[in-house]
Each structure stands twice: as C-alpha cells, then as structure tokens.
Short mmCIF file of C-alpha atoms in Angstrom, two decimals:
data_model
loop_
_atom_site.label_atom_id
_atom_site.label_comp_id
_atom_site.label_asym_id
_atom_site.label_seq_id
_atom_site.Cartn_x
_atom_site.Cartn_y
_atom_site.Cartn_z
CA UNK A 1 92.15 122.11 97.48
CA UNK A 2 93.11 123.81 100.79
CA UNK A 3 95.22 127.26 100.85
CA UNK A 4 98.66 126.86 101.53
CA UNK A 5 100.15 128.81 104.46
CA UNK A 6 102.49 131.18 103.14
CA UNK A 7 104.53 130.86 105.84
CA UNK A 8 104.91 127.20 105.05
CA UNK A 9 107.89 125.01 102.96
CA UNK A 10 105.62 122.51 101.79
CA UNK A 11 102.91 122.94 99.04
CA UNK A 12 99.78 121.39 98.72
CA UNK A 13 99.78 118.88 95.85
CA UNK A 14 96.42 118.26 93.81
CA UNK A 15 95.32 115.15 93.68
CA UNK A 16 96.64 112.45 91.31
CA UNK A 17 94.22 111.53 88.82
CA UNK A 18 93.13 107.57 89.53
CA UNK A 19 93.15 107.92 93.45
CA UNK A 20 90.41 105.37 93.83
CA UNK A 21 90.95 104.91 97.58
CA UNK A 22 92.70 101.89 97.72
CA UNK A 23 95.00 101.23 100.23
CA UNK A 24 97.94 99.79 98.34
CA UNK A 25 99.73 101.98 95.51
CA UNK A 26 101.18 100.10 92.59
CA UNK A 27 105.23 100.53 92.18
CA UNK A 28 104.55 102.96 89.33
CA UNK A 29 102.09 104.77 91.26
CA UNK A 30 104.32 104.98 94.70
CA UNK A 31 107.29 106.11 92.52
CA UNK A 32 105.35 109.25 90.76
CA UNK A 33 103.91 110.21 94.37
CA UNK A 34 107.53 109.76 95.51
CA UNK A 35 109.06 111.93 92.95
CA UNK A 36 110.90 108.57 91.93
CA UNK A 37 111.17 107.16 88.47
CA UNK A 38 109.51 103.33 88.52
CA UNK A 39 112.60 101.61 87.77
CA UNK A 40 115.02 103.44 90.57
CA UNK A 41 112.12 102.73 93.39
CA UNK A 42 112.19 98.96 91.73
CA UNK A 43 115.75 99.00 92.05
CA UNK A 44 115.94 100.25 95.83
CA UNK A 45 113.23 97.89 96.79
CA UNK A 46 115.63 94.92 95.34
CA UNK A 47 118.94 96.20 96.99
CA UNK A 48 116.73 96.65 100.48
CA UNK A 49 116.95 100.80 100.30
CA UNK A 50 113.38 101.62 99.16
CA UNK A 51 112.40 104.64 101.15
CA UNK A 52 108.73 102.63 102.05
CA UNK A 53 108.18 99.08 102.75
CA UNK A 54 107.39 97.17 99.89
CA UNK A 55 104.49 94.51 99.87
CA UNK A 56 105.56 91.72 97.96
CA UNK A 57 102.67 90.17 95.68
CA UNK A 58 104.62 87.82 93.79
CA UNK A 59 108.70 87.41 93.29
CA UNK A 60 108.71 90.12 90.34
CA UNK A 61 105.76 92.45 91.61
CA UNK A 62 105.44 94.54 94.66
CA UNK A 63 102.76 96.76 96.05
CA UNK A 64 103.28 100.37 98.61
CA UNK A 65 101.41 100.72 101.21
CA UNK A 66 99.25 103.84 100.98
CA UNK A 67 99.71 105.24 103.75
CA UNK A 68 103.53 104.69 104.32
CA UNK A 69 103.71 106.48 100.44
CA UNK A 70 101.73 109.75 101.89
CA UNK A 71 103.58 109.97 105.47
CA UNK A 72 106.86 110.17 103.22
CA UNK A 73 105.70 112.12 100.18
CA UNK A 74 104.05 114.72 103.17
CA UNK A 75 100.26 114.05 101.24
CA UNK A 76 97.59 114.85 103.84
CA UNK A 77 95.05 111.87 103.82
#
C-alpha cells in the first residue's frame, strides 16, 4: 500500500479481499466500496438516485461498473 500524504483528506483504503479484476462489481460489492448498505444502493438504483449507473442483468439483478464505483468511492485503479 502507498503512504498517505499527511497533508491529504483522503486515506488510502487496502484492498478488498476478492478483487479479482473484473470490471463489473456485484450490488453487494459496489455498496461495501460505496460505504452503502446493499439494500439502500438497491433501493436508489430502483427510485433512479443510485450514485453510479447501474447495469441491468436481468429485471431483479444489476451489476456496477468498476470503474464508475472507484471514481466515486476515490479508489486509485
């Protein structure tokens, strides 16, 4: 992990265990890198007011882009 400048706000975050390098995050896995519980990221994405675009996979399951999660969350890729 890289130092964090002291002079910064943010803090580097370690790396989630089961980052396998996919490009889509599951909702479960976009709502812990959000700091979101998986059924209030479920519920924004149904009302239209998730914070990142959900992918939807089938009417009752939806996939987060990687890379939209990380710009948001502020994870370096």
């Amino acid at each position: 992990m890289e130092p964090t400048d002291p002079n910064s706000t943010r803090t580097a975050r370690p790396p989630f265990e089961g980052d396998t390098g996919s490009l889509f995050y599951s909702e479960t896995e976009a709502a812990a890198r959000l700091g979101l519980h998986r059924t209030t990221l479920r519920a924004l994405a149904l009302a239209g007011l998730s914070p990142v675009e959900p992918v939807a996979i089938t009417p009752h399951r939806r996939v987060y882009r990687r890379i939209d999660v990380h710009r948001l969350a502020g994870i370096e890729t």
